[in-house]
PDB file of C-alpha atoms in Angstrom:
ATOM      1  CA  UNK Z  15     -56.349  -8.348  -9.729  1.00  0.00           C
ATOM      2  CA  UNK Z  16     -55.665 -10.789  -7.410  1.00  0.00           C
ATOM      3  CA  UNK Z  17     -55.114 -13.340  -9.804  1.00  0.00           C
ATOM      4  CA  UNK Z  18     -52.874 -10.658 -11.393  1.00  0.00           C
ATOM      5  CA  UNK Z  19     -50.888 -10.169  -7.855  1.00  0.00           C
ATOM      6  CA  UNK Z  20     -50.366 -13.742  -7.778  1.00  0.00           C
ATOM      7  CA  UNK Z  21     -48.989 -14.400 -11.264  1.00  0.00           C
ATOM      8  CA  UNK Z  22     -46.529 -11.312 -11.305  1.00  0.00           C
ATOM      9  CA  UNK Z  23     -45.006 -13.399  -7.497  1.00  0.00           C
ATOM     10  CA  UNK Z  24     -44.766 -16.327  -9.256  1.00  0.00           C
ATOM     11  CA  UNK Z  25     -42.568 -14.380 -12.176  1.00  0.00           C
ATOM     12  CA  UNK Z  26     -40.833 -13.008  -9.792  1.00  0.00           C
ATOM     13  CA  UNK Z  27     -39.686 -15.767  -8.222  1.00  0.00           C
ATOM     14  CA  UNK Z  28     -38.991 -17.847 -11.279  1.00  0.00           C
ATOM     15  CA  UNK Z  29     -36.886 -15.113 -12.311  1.00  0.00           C
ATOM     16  CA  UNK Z  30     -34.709 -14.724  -9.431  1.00  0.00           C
ATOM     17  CA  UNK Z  31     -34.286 -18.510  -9.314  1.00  0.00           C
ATOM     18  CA  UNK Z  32     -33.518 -18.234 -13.113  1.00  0.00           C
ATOM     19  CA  UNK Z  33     -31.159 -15.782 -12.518  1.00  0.00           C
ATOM     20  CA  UNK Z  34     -28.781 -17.386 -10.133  1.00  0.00           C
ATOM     21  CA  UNK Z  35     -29.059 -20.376 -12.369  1.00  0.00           C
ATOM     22  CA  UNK Z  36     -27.937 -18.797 -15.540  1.00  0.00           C
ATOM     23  CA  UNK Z  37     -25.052 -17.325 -13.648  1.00  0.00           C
ATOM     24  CA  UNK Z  38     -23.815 -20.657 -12.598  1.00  0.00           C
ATOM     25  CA  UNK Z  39     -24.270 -22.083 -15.780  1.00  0.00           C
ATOM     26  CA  UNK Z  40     -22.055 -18.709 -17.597  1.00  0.00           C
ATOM     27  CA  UNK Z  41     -19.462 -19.468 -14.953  1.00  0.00           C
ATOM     28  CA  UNK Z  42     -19.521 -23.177 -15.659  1.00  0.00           C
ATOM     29  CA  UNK Z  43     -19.580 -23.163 -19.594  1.00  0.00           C
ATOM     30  CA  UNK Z  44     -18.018 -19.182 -20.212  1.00  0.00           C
ATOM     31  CA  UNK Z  45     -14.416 -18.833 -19.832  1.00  0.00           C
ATOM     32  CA  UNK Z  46     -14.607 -14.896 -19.639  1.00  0.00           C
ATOM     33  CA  UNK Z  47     -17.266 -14.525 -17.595  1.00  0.00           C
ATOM     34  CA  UNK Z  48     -15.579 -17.448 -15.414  1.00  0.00           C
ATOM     35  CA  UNK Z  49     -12.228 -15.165 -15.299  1.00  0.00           C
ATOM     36  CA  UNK Z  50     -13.893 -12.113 -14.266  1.00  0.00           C
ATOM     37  CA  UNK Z  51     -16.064 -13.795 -11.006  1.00  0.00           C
ATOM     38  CA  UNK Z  52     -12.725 -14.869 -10.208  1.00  0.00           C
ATOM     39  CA  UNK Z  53     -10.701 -11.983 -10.478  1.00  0.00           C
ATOM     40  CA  UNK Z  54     -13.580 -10.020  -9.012  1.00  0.00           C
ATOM     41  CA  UNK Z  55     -13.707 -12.488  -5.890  1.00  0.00           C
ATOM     42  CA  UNK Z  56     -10.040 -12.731  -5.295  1.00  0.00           C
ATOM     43  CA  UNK Z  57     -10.297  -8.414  -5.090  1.00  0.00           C
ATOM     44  CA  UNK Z  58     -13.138  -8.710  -2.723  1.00  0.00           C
ATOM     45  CA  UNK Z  59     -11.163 -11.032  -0.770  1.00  0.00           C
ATOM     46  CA  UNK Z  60      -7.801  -9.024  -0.642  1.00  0.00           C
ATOM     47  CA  UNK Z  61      -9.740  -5.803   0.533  1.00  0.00           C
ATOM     48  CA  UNK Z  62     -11.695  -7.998   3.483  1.00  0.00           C
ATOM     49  CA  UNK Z  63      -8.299  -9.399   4.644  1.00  0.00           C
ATOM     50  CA  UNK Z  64      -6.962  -6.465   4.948  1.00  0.00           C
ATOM     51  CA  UNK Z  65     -10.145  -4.602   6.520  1.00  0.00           C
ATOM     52  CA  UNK Z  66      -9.698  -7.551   9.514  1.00  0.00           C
ATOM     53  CA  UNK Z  67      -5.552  -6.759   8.968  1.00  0.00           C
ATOM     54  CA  UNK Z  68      -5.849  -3.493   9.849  1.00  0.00           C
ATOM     55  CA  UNK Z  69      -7.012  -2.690  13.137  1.00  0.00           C
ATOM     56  CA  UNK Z  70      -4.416  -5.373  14.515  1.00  0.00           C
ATOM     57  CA  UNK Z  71      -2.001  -3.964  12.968  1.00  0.00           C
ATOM     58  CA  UNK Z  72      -3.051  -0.860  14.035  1.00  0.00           C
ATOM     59  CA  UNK Z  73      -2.328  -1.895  17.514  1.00  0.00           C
ATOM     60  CA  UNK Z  74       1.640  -2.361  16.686  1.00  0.00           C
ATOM     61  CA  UNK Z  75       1.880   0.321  14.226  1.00  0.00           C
ATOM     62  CA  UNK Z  76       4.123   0.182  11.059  1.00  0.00           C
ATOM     63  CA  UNK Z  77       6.465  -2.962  11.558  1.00  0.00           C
ATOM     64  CA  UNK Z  78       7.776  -5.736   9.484  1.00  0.00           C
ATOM     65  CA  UNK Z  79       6.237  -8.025  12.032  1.00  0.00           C
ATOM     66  CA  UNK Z  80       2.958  -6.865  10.763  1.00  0.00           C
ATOM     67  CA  UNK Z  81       3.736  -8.930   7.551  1.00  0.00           C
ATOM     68  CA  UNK Z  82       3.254 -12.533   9.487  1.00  0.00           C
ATOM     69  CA  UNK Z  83      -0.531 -11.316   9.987  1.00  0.00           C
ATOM     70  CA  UNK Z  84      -1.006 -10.538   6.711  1.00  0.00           C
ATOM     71  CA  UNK Z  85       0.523 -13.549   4.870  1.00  0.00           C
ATOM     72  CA  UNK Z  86      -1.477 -15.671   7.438  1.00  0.00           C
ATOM     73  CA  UNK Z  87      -4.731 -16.149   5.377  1.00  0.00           C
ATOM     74  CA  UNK Z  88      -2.716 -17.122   2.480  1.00  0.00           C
ATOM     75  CA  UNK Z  89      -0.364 -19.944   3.746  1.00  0.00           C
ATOM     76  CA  UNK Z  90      -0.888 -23.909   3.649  1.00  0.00           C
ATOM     77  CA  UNK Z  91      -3.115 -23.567   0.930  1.00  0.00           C
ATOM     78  CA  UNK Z  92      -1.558 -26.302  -1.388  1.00  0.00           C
ATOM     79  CA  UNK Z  93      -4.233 -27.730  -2.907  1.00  0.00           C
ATOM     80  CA  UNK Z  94      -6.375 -26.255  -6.106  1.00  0.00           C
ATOM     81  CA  UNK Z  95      -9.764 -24.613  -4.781  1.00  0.00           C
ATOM     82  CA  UNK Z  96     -11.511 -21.513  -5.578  1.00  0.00           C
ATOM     83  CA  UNK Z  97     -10.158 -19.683  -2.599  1.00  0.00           C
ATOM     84  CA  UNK Z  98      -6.493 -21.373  -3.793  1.00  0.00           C
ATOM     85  CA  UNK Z  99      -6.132 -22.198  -7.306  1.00  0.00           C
ATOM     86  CA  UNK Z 100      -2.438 -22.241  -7.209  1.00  0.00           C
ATOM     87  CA  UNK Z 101      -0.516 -25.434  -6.352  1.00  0.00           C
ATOM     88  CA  UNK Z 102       2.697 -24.323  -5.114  1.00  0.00           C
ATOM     89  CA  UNK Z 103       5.836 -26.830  -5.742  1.00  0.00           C
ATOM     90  CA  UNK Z 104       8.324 -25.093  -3.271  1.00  0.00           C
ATOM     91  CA  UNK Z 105      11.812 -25.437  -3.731  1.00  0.00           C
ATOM     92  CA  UNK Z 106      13.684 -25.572  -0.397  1.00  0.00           C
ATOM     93  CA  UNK Z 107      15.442 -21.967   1.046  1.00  0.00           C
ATOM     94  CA  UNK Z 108      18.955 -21.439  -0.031  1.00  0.00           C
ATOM     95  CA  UNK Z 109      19.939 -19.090   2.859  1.00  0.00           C
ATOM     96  CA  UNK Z 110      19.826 -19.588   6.496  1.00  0.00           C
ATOM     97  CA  UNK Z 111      16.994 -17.474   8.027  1.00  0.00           C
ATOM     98  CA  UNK Z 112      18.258 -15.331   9.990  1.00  0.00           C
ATOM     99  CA  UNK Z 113      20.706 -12.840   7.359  1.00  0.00           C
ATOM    100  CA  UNK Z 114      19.802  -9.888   6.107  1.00  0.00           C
ATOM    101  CA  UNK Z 115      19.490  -9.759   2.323  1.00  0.00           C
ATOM    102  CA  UNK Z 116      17.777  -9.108  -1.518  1.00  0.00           C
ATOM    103  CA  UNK Z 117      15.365 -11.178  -2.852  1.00  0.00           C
ATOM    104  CA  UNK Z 118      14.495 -10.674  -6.583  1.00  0.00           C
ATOM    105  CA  UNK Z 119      11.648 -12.282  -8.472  1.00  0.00           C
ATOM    106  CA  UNK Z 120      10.317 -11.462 -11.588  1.00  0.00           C
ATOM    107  CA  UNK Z 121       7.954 -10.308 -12.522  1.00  0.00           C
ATOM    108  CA  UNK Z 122       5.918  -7.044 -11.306  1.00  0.00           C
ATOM    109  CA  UNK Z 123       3.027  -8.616 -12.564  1.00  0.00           C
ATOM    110  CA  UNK Z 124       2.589 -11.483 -10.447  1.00  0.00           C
ATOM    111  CA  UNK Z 125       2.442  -9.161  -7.449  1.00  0.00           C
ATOM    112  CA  UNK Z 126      -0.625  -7.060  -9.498  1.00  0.00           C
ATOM    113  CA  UNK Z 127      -2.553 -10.791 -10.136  1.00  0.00           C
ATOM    114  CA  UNK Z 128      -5.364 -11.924  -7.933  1.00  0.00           C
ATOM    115  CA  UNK Z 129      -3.155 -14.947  -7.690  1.00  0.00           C
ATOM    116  CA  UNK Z 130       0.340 -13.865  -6.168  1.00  0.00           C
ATOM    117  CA  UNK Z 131      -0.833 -13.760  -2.413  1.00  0.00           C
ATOM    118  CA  UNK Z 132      -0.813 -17.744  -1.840  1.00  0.00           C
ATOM    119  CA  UNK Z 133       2.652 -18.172  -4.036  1.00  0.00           C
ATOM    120  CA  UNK Z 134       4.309 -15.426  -2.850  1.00  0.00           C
ATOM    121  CA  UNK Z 135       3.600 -16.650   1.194  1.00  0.00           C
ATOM    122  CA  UNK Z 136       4.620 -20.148   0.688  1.00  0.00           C
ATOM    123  CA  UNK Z 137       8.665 -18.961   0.165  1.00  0.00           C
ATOM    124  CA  UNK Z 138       8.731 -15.359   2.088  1.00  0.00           C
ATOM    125  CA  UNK Z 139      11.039 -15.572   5.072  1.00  0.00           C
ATOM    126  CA  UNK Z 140      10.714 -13.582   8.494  1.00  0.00           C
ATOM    127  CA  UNK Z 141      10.968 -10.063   8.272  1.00  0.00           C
ATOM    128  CA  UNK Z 142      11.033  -9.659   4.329  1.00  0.00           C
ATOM    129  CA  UNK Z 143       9.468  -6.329   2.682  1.00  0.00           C
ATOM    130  CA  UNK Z 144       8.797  -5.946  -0.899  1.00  0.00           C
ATOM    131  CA  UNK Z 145       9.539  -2.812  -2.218  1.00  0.00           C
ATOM    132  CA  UNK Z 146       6.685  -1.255  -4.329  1.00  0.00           C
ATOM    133  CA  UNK Z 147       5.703   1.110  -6.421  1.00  0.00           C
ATOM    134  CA  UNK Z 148       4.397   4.604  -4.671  1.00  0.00           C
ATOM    135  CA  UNK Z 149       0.665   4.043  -6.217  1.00  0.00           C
ATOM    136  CA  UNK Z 150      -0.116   1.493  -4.261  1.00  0.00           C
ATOM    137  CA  UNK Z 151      -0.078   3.790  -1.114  1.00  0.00           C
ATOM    138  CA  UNK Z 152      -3.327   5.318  -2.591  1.00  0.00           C
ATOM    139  CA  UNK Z 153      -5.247   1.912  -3.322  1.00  0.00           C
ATOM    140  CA  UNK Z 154      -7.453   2.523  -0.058  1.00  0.00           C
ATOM    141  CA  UNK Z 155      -7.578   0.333   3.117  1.00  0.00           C
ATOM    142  CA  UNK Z 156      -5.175  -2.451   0.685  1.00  0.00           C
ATOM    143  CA  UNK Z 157      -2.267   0.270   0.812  1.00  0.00           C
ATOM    144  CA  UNK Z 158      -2.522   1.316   4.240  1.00  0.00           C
ATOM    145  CA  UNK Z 159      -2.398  -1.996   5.560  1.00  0.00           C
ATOM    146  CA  UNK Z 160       0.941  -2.627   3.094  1.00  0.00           C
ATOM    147  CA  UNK Z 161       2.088   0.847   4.735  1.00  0.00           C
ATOM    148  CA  UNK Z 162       1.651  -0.800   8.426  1.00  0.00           C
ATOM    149  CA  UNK Z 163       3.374  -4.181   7.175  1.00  0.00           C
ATOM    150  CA  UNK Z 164       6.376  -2.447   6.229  1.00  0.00           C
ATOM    151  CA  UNK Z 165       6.435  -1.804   2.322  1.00  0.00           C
ATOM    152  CA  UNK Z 166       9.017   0.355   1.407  1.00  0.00           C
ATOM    153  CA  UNK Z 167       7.457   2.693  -1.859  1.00  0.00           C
ATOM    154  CA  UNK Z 168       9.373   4.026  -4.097  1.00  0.00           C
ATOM    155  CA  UNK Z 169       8.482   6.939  -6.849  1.00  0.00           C
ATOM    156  CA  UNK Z 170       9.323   5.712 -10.094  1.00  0.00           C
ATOM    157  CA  UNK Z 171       9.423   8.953 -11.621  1.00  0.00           C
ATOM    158  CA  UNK Z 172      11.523  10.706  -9.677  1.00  0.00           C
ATOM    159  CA  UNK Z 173      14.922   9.321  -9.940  1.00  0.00           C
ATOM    160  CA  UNK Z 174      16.457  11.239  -7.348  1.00  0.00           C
ATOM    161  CA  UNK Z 175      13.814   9.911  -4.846  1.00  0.00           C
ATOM    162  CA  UNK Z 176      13.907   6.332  -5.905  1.00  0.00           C
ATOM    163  CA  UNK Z 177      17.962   6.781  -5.407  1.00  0.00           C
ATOM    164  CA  UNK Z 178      17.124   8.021  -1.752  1.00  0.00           C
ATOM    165  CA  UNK Z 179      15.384   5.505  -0.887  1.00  0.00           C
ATOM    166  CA  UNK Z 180      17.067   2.752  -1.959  1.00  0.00           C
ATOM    167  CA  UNK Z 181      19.816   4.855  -0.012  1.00  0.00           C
ATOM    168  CA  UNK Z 182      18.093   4.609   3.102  1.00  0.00           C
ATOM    169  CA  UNK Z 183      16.681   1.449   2.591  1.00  0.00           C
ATOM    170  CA  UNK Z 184      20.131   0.046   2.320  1.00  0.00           C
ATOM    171  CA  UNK Z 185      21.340   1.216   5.988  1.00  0.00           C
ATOM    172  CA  UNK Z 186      17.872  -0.372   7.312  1.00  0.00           C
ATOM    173  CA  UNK Z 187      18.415  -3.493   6.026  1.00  0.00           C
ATOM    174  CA  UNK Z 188      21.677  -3.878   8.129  1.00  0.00           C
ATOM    175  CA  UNK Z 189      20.550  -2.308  11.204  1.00  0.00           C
ATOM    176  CA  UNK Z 190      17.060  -3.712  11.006  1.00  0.00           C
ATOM    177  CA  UNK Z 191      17.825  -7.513   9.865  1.00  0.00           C
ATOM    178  CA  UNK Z 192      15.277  -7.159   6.927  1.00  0.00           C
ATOM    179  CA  UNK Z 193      14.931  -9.384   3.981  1.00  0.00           C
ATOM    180  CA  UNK Z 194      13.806  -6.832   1.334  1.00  0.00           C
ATOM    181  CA  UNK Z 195      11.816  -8.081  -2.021  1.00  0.00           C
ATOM    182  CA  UNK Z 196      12.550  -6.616  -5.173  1.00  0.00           C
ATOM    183  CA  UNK Z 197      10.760  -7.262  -8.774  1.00  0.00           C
ATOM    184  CA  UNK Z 198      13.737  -6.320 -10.846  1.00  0.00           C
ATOM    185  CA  UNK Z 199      12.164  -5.823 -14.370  1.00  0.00           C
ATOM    186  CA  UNK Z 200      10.247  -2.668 -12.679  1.00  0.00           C
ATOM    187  CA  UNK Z 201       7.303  -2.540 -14.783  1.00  0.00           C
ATOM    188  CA  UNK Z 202       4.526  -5.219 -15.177  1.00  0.00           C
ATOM    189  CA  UNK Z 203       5.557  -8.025 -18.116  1.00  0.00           C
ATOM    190  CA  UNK Z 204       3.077 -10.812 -18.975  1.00  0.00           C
ATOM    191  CA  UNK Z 205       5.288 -11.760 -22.000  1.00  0.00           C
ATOM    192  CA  UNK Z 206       7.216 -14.925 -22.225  1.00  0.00           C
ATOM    193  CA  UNK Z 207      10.604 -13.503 -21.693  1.00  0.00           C
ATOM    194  CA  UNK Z 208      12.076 -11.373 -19.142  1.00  0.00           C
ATOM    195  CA  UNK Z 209      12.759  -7.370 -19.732  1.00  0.00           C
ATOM    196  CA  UNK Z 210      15.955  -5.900 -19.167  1.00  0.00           C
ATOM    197  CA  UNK Z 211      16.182  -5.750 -15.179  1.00  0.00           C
ATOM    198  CA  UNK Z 212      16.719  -2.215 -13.614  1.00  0.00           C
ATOM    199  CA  UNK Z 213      19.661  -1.543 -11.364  1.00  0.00           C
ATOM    200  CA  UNK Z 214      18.577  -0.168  -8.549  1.00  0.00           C
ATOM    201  CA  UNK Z 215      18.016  -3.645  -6.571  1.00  0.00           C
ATOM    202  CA  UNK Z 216      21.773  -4.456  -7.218  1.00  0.00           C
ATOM    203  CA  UNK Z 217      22.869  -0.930  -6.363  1.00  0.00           C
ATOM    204  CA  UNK Z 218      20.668  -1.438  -3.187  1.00  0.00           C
ATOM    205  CA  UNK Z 219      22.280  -4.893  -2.901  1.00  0.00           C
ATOM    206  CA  UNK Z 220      26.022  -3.605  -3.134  1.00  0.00           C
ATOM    207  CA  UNK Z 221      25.290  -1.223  -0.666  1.00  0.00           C
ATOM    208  CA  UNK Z 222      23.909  -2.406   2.062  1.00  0.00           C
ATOM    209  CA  UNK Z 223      27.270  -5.817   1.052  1.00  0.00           C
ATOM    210  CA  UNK Z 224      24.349  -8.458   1.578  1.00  0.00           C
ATOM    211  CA  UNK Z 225      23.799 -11.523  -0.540  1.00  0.00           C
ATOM    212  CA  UNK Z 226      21.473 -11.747  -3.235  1.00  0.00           C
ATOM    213  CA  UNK Z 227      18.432 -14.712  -3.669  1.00  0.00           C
ATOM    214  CA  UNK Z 228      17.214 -15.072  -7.272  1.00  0.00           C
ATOM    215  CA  UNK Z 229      13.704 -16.410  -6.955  1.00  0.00           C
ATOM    216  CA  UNK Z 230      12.246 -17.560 -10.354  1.00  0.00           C
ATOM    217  CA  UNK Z 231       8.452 -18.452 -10.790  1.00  0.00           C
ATOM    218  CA  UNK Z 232       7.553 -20.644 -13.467  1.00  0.00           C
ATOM    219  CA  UNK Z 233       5.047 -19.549 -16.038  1.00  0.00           C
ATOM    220  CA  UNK Z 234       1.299 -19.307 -15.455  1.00  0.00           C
ATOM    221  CA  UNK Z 235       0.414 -19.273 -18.871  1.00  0.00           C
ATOM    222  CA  UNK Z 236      -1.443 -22.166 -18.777  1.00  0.00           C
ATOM    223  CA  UNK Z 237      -4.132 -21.386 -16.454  1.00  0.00           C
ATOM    224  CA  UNK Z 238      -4.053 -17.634 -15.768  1.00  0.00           C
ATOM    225  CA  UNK Z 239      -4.098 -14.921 -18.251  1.00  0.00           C
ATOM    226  CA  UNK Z 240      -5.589 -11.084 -18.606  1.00  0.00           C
ATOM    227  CA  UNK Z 241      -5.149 -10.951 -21.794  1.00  0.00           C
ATOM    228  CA  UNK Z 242      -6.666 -14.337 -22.915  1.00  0.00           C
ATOM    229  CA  UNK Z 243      -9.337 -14.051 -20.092  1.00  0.00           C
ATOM    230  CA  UNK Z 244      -8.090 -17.120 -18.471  1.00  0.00           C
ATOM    231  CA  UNK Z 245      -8.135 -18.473 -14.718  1.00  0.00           C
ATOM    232  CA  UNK Z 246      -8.305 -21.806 -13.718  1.00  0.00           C
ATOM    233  CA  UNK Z 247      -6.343 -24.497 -11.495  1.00  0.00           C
ATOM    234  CA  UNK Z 248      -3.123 -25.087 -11.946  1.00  0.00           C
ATOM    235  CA  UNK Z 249       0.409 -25.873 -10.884  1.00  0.00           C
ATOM    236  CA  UNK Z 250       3.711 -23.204 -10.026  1.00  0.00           C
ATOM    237  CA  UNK Z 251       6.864 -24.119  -9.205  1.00  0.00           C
ATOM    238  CA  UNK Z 252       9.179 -21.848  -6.881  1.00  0.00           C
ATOM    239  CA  UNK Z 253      12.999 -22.053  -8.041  1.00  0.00           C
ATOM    240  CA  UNK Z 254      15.675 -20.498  -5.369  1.00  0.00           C
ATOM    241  CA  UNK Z 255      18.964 -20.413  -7.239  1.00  0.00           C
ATOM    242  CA  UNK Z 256      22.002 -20.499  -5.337  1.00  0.00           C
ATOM    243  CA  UNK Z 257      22.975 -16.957  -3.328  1.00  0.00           C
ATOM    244  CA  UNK Z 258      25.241 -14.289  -5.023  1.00  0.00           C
ATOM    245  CA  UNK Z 259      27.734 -12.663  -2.929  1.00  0.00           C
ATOM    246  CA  UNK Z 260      27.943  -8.949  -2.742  1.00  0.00           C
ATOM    247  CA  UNK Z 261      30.960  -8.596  -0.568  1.00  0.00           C
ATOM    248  CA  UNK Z 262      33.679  -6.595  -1.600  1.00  0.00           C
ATOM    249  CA  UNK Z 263      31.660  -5.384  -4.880  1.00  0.00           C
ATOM    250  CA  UNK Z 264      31.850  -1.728  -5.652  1.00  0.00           C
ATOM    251  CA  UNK Z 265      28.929   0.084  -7.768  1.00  0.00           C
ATOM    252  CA  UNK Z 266      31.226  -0.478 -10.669  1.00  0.00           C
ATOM    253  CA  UNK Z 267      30.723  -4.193 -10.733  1.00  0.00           C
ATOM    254  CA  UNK Z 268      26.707  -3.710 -10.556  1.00  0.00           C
ATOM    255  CA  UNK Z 269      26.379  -3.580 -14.691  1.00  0.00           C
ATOM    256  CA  UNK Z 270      28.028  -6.901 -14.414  1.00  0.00           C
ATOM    257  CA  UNK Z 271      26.351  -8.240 -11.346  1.00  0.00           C
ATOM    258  CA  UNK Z 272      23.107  -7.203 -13.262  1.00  0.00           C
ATOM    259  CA  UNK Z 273      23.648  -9.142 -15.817  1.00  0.00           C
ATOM    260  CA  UNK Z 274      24.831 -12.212 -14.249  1.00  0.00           C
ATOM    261  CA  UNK Z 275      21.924 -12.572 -12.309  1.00  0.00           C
ATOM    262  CA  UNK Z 276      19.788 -11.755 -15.090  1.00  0.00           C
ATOM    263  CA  UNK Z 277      21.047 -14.558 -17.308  1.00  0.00           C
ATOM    264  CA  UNK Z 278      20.821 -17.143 -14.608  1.00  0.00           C
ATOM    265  CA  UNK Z 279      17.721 -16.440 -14.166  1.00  0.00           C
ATOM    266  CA  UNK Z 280      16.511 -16.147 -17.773  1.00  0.00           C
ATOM    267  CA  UNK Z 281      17.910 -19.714 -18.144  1.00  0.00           C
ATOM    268  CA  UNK Z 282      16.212 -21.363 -15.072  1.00  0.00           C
ATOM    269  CA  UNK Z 283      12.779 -19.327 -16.591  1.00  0.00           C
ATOM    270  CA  UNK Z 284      13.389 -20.962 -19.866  1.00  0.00           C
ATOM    271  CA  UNK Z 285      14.711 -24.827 -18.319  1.00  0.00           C
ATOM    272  CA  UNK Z 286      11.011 -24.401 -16.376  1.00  0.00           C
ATOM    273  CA  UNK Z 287       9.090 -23.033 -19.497  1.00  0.00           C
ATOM    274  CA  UNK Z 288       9.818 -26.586 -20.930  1.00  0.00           C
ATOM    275  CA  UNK Z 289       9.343 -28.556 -17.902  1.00  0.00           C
ATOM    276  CA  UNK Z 290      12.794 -29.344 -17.167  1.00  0.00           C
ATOM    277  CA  UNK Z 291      13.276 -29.675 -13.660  1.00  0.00           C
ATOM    278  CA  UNK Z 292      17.114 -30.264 -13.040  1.00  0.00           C
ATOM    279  CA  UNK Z 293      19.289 -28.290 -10.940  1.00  0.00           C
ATOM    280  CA  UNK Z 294      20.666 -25.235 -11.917  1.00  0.00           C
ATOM    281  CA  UNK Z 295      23.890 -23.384 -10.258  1.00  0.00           C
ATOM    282  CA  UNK Z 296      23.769 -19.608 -10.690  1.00  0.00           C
ATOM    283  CA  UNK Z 297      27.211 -18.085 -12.178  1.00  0.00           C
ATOM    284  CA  UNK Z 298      28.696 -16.588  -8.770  1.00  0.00           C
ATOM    285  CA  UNK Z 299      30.615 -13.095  -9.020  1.00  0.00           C
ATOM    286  CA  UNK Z 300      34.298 -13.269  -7.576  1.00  0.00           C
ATOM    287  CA  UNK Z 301      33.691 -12.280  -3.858  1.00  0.00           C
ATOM    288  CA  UNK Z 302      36.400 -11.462  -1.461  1.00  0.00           C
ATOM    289  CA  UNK Z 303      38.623 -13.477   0.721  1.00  0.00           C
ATOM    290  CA  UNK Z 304      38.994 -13.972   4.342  1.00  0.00           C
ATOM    291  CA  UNK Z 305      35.802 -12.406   5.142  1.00  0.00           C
TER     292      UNK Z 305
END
């Protein structure tokens, strides 16, 4: 028996060094079981940043200022790693930093990846909220921290809410000096084209007569997919066209302001889809004089 005892330790311990072994060697050779550690780790990580986030934020209470702590962990990491597999290509801010104003980037997925918390903190200025979808309030610890930072949530099912708070949101922006981020296409798109965007950003935008930032992401395609089961290294390149006046626009130029900054940037997504890197001038909407 004791012979027994010893051979069912030995099994036991060649087994648990097998197992770690063949678990390196799936994440090595398997591409799907390499995606899902990944995504799995880059969850884990989100929810234990924002376990440390939230008792310091805590202290302060709900404030826009809470969103330098929680961008922290994800700045200056430039280079490809596991904990940063995004190499961000920034291109330089358009806007002096100190204006209120919209910023739209598409699309809603990239702010549901693992990977949109080290792109997204390499452009944000001070003070700058996204605005979000109302389910994310119920995620746990991850949307209560959002709630302290600021986040402004929005019910996409009820329009008359959504039409409040963009309401609302657009006398804060003003009196509060925010920057407010908005993912136009309002619904998550991992297709190689850009939806129809929605107009409530540009009604929001009109309203509150600050200037809009089109921020365009190039395509991650190449190294991160659900759908293909896909994440490795790779590089993304931050475009910041040229700012679109809102001054002196009424909500019956928004179908046209939608548009205009819709098509620029649909053709900056496409000039980066192909790797050409050139400047490109976003059409600007007649704005008014003297002011």
């Amino acid at each position: 028996s004791c012979r027994g005892s010893v051979m069912d330790m030995v099994l036991l311990h060649g087994l648990l060094f097998l197992l770690p072994l063949a678990a390196l060697l799936l994440y090595r050779y398997n591409a799907t079981f390499h995606y899902f550690c990944k995504v799995a780790f880059f969850h884990c990580w989100i929810v234990v940043m924002a376990i440390i986030f939230f008792p310091l934020a805590l202290l302060r209470g709900r404030s826009v200022e809470n969103m330098k702590l929680e961008s922290a962990p994800f700045q200056h990491r430039k280079h490809s790693s596991f904990l940063s597999p995004l190499r961000v290509l920034q291109s330089p801010l358009l806007h002096p930093p100190s204006i209120p104003l919209v910023i739209l980037m598409p699309n809603e997925w990239i702010l549901s990846s693992p990977i949109h918390p080290p792109g997204m903190a390499e452009f944000l200025p001070d003070r700058c909220v996204p605005i979000a979808k109302k389910e994310l309030l119920y995620m746990g610890i991850v949307g209560w921290a959002c709630w302290l930072s600021g986040f402004i949530f929005i019910n996409r099912h009820k329009r008359e809410d959504a039409i409040y708070i963009i309401s609302q949101t657009a006398r804060t922006i003003r009196r509060e000096n925010l920057r407010v981020l908005i993912f136009p296409e309002g619904t998550r798109n991992e297709d190689k084209s850009m939806l129809p965007f929605k107009r409530g950003a540009f009604h929001l935008a009109v309203q509150a007569q600050v200037p809009i930032i089109p921020v365009v992401i190039s395509p991650y395609w190449d190294f991160f997919s659900s759908k293909d089961k896909k994440f490795t290294s790779g590089t993304c390149t931050i475009r910041i066209l040229p700012r679109i006046e809102t001054r002196c626009l009424s909500p019956k130029d928004v179908p046209e302001l939608t548009e205009t900054v819709r098509q620029a940037m649909v053709d900056a997504f496409a000039e980066m889809s192909t790797g050409h890197r050139g400047d490109h001038q976003a059409e600007q909407l007649p704005r008014c004089t003297g002011a």
